[in-house]
GROMACS .gro file of C-alpha atoms in nm:
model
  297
    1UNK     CA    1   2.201   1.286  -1.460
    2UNK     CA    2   2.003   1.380  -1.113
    3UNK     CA    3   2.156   1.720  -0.984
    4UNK     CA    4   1.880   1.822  -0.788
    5UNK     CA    5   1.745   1.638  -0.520
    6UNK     CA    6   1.401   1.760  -0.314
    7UNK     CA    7   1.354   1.603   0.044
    8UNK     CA    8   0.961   1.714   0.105
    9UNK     CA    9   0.872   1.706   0.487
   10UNK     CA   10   0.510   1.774   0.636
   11UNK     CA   11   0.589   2.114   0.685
   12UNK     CA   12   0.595   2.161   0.333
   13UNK     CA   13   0.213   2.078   0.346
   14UNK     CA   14   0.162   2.297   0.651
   15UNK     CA   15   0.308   2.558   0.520
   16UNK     CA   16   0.020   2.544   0.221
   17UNK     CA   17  -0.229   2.550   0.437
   18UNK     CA   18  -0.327   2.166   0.466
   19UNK     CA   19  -0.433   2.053   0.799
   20UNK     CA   20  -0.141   1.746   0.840
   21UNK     CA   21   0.000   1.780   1.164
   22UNK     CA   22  -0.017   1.489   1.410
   23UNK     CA   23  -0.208   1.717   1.639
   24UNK     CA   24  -0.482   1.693   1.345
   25UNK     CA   25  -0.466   1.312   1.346
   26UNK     CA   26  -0.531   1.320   1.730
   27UNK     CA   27  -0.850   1.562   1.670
   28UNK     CA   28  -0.943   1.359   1.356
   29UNK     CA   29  -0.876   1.060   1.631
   30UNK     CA   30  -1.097   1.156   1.900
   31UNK     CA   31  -1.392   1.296   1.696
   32UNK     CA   32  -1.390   0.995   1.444
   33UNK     CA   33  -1.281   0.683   1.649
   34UNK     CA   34  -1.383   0.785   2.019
   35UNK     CA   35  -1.235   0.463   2.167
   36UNK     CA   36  -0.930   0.389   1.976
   37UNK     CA   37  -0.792   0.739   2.117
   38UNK     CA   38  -0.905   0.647   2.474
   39UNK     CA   39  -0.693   0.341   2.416
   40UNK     CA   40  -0.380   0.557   2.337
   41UNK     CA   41  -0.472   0.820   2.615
   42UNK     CA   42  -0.448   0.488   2.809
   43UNK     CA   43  -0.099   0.374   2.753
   44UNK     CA   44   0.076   0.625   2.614
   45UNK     CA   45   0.153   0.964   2.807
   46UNK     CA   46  -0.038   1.192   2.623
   47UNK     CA   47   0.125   1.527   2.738
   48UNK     CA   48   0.163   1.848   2.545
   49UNK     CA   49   0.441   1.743   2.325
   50UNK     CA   50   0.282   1.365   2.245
   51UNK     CA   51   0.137   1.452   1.876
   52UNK     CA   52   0.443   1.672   1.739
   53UNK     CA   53   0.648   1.367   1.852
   54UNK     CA   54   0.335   1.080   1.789
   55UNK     CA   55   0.621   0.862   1.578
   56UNK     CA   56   0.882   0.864   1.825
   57UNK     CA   57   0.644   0.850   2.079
   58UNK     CA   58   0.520   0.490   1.939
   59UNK     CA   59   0.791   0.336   2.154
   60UNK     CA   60   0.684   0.498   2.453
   61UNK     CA   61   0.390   0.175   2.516
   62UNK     CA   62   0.354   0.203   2.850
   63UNK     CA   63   0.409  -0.200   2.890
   64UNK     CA   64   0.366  -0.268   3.291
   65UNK     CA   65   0.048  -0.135   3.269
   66UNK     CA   66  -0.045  -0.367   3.027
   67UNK     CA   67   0.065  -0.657   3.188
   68UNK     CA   68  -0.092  -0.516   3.506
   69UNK     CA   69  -0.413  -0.563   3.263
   70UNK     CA   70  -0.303  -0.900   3.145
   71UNK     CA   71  -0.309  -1.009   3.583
   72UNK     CA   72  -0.661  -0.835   3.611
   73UNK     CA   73  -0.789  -1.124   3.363
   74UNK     CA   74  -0.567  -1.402   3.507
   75UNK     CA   75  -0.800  -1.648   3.682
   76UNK     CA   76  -0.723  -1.913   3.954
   77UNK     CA   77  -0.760  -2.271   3.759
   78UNK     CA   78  -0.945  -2.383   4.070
   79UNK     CA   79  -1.194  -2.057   4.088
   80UNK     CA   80  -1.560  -2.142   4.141
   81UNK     CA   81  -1.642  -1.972   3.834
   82UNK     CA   82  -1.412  -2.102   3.622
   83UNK     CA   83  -1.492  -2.153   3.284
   84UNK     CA   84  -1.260  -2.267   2.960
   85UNK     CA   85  -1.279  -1.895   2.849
   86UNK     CA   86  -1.023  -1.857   3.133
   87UNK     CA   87  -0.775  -1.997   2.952
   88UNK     CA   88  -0.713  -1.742   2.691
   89UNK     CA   89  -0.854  -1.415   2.892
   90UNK     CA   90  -0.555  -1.252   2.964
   91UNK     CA   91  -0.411  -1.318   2.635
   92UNK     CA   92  -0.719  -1.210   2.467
   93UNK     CA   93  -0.735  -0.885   2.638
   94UNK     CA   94  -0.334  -0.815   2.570
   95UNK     CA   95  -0.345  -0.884   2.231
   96UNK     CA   96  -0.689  -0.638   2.140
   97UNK     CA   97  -0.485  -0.361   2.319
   98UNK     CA   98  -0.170  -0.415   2.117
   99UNK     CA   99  -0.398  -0.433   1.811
  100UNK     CA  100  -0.583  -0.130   1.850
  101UNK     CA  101  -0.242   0.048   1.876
  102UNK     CA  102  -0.100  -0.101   1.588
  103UNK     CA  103  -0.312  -0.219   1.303
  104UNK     CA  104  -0.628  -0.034   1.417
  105UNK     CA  105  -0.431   0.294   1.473
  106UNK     CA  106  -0.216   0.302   1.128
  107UNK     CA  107  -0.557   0.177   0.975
  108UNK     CA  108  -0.680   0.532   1.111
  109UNK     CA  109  -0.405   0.743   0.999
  110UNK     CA  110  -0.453   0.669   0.643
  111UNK     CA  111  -0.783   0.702   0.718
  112UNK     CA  112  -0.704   1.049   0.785
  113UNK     CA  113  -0.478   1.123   0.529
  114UNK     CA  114  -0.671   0.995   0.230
  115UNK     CA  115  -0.958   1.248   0.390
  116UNK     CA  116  -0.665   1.530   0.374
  117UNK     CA  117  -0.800   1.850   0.178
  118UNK     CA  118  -0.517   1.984  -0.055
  119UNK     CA  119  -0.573   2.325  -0.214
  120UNK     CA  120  -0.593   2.490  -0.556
  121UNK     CA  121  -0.297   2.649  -0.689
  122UNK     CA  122  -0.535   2.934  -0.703
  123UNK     CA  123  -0.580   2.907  -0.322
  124UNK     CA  124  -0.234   2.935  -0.279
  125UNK     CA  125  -0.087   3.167  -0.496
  126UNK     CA  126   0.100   3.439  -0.304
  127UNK     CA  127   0.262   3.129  -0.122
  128UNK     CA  128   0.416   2.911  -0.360
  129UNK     CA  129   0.756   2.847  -0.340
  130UNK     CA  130   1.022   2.803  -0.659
  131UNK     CA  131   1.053   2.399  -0.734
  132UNK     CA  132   1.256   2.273  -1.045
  133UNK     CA  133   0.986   2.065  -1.141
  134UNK     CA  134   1.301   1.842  -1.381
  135UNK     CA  135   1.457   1.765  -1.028
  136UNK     CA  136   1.376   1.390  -0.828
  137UNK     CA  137   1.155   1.442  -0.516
  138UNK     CA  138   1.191   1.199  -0.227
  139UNK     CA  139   0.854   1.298  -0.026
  140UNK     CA  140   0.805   1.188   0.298
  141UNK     CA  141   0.426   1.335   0.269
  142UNK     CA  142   0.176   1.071   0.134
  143UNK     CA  143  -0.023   1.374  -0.036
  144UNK     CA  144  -0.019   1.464  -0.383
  145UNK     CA  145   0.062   1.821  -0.316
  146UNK     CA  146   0.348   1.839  -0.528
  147UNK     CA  147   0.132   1.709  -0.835
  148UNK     CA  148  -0.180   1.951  -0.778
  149UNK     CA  149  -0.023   2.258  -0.674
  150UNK     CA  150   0.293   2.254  -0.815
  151UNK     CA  151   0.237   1.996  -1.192
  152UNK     CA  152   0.510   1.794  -1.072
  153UNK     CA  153   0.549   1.495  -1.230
  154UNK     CA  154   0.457   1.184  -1.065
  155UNK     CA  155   0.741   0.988  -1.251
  156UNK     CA  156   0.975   1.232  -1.046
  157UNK     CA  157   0.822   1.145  -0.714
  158UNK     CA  158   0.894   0.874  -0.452
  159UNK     CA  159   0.623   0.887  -0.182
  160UNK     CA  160   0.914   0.668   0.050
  161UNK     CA  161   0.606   0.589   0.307
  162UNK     CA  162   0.314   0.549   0.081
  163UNK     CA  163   0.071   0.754  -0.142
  164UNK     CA  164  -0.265   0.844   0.006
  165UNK     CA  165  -0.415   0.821  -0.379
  166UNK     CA  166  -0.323   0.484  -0.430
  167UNK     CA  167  -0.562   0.339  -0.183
  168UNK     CA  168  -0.376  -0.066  -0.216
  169UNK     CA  169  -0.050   0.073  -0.087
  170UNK     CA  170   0.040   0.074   0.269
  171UNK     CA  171   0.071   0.394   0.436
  172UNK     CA  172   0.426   0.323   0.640
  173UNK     CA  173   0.408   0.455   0.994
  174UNK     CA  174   0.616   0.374   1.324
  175UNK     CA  175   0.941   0.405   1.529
  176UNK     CA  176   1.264   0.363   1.502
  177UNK     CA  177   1.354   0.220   1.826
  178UNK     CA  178   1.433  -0.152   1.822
  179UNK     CA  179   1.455  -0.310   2.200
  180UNK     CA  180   1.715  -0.535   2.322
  181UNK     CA  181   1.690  -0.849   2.435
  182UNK     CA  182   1.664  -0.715   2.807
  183UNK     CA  183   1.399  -0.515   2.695
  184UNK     CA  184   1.129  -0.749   2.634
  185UNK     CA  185   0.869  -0.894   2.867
  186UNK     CA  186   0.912  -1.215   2.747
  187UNK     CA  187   1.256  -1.271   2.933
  188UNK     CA  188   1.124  -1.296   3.277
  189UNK     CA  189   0.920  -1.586   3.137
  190UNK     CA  190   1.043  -1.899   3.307
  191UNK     CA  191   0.898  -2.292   3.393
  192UNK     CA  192   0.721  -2.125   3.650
  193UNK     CA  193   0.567  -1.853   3.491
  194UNK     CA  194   0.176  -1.918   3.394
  195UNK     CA  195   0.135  -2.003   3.057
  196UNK     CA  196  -0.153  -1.682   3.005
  197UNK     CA  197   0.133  -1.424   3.153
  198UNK     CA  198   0.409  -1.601   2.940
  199UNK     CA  199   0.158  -1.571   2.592
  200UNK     CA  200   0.078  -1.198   2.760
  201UNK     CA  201   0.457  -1.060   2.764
  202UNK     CA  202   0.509  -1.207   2.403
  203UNK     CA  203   0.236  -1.070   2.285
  204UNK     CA  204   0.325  -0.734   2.485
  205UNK     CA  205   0.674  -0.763   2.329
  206UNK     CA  206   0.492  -0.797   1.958
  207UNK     CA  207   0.419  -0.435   1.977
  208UNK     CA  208   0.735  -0.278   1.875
  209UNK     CA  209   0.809  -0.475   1.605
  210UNK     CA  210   0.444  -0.422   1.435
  211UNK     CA  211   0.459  -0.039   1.501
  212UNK     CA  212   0.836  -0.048   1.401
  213UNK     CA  213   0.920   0.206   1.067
  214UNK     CA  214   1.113  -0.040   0.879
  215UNK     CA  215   1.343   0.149   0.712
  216UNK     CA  216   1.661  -0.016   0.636
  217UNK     CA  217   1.512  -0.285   0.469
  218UNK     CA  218   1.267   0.034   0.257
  219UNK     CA  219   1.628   0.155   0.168
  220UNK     CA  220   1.739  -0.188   0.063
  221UNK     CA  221   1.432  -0.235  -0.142
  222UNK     CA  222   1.448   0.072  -0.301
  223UNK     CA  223   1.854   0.101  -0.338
  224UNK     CA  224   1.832   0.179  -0.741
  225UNK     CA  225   1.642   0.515  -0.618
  226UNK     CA  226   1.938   0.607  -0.323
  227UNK     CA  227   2.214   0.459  -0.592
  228UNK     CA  228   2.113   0.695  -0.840
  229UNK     CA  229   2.187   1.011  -0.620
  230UNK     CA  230   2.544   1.005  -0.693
  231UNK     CA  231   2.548   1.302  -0.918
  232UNK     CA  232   2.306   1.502  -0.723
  233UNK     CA  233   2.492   1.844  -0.660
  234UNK     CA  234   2.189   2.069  -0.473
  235UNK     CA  235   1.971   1.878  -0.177
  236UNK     CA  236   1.670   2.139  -0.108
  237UNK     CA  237   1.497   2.010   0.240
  238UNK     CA  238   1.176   2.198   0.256
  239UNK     CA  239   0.965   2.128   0.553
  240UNK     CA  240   1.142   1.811   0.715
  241UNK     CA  241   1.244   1.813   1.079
  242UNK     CA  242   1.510   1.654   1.042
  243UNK     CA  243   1.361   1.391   1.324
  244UNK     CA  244   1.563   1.102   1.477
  245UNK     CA  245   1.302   0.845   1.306
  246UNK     CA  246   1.437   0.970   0.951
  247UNK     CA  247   1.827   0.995   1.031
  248UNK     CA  248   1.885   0.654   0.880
  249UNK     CA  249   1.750   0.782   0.538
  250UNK     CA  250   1.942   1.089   0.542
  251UNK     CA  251   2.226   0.897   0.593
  252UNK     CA  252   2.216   0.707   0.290
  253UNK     CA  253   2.163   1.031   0.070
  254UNK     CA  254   2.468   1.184   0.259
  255UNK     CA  255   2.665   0.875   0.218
  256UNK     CA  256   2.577   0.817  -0.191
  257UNK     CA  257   2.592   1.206  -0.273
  258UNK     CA  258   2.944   1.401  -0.366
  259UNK     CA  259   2.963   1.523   0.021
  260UNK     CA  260   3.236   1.764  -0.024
  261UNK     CA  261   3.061   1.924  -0.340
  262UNK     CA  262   2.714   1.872  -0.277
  263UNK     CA  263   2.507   2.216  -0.117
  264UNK     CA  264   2.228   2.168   0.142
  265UNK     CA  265   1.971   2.393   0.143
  266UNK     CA  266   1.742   2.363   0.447
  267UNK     CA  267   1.397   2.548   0.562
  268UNK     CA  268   1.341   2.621   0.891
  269UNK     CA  269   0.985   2.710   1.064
  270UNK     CA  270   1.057   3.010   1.392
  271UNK     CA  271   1.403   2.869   1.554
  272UNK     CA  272   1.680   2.702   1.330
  273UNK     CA  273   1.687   2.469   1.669
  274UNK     CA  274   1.991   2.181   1.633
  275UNK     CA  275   1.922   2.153   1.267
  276UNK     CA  276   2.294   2.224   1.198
  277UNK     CA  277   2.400   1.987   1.430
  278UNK     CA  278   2.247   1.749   1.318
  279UNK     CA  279   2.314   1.764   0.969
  280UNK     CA  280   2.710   1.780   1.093
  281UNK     CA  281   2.657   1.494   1.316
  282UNK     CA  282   2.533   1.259   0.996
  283UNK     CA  283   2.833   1.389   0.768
  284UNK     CA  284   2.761   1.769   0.560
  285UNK     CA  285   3.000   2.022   0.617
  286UNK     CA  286   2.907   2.296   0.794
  287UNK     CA  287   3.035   2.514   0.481
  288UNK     CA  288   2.736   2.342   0.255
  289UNK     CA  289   2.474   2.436   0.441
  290UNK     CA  290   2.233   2.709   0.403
  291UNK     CA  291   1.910   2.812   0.618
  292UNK     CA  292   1.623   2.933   0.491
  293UNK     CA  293   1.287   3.038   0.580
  294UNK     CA  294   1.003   2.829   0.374
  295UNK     CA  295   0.905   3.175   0.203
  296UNK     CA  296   1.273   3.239   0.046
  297UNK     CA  297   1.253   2.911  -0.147
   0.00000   0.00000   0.00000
């Protein structure tokens, strides 16, 4: 029977010194891959808070601007120049823009987290924290921290997004926001729309879904792991921010777990924030919960 449950966040990594947050991609980004983080500077606004919320942030495509694009490349059929290139030019310039932010840019990240340096237990030894390493692990980290630092068992892990040491798997990034139908570009397509704006706005509108997270059909794929949670009495969350992207998978945990028995224990970084909240709002009483720093694990 499973009566401990581990939910592993990136701050777990930070907090052992490895250089994993999204503000490390965006370095790793702009010293490695020069124009792929031009492109993102380019449609995304790329303010102060961008990198600690780069997922989320994955829906904010700045769209008009690349249909504006699209109607730079949109030539008159009866030009003087024309030439049968013409045909596909805005289309051709839409879709290398949504491709650079979607394949290109995940292709980067696990780039960058294959590259990730993880530390010696040695390195870290007035830091580590107290694990049951007989407990199940859901990581959300694609590092094998857990394994080198701590001789966790990889049988007792699921990496839910990928594992950087297992170069053939996918590392799963994106957002969780899926548009409406009077969301896309694609519905102010009509007869009279040309045919290189119409291709334009569906390829514009192709962007969420490849950058989407996808994970209610991860949770359906992977449903013996969440049905097996049912005896779980302790849920330790070291290190996750409880983000918006994740709520989905927190609700299945809450929703297969004893939920007036089972005891959340939660580490918070500086300011508990709305972390209560929003562990209320997806169904724990407030009576199971318990804050702690990283350290007092």
């Amino acid at each position: 029977m499973i009566e401990k449950l581990y939910i592993i966040g990136n701050g777990f990594d930070i907090y052992h010194g490895i250089a994993s947050r999204y503000v490390d991609f965006g370095l790793y980004l702009k010293n490695k891959h020069y124009d792929l983080y031009n492109t993102v500077d380019e449609y995304f606004v790329v303010d102060d808070c961008f990198w600690n919320e780069f997922e989320e942030r994955l829906s904010w495509f700045d769209t008009d601007r690349v249909e504006d694009l699209a109607s730079d490349f949109l030539v008159s059929y009866g030009a003087d120049d024309w030439s049968d290139a013409n045909h596909h030019a805005p289309q051709f310039e839409v879709e290398q823009v949504v491709d650079n932010l979607s394949v290109k840019l995940r292709a980067a990240f696990a780039e960058w987290i294959r590259q990730l340096h993880i530390p010696a237990k040695v390195d870290v030894e007035n830091d580590l924290v107290h694990l049951d390493k007989n407990a199940i692990y859901l990581s959300f980290n694609y590092t094998d921290t857990l394994e080198k630092i701590y001789g966790v068992s990889p049988d007792n892990i699921f990496h839910i997004h990928g594992y950087a040491k297992d170069t053939d798997e996918e590392i799963i990034l994106g957002h969780a926001w899926e548009p409406e139908a009077d969301d896309m570009h694609s519905i102010h397509n009509s007869e009279d729309t040309d045919v290189r704006i119409a291709e334009s706005r569906e390829i514009i509108d192709s962007y969420f879904s490849k950058t989407f997270k996808p994970s209610a059909d991860i949770i359906q794929f992977q449903s013996a792991f969440f049905n097996n949670l049912r005896t779980v009495k302790e849920v330790f969350v070291m290190g996750h921010s409880l983000g918006q992207v994740d709520h989905i998978y927190f609700s299945e945990i809450i929703s297969k777990t004893i939920n007036n028995m089972t005891k959340w224990k939660v580490s918070y970084h500086g300011d508990l924030g709305d972390k209560p909240e929003i562990l209320e709002g997806l169904g724990v009483e407030s009576t199971l919960m318990e804050f702690l720093d990283m350290s007092q694990f």
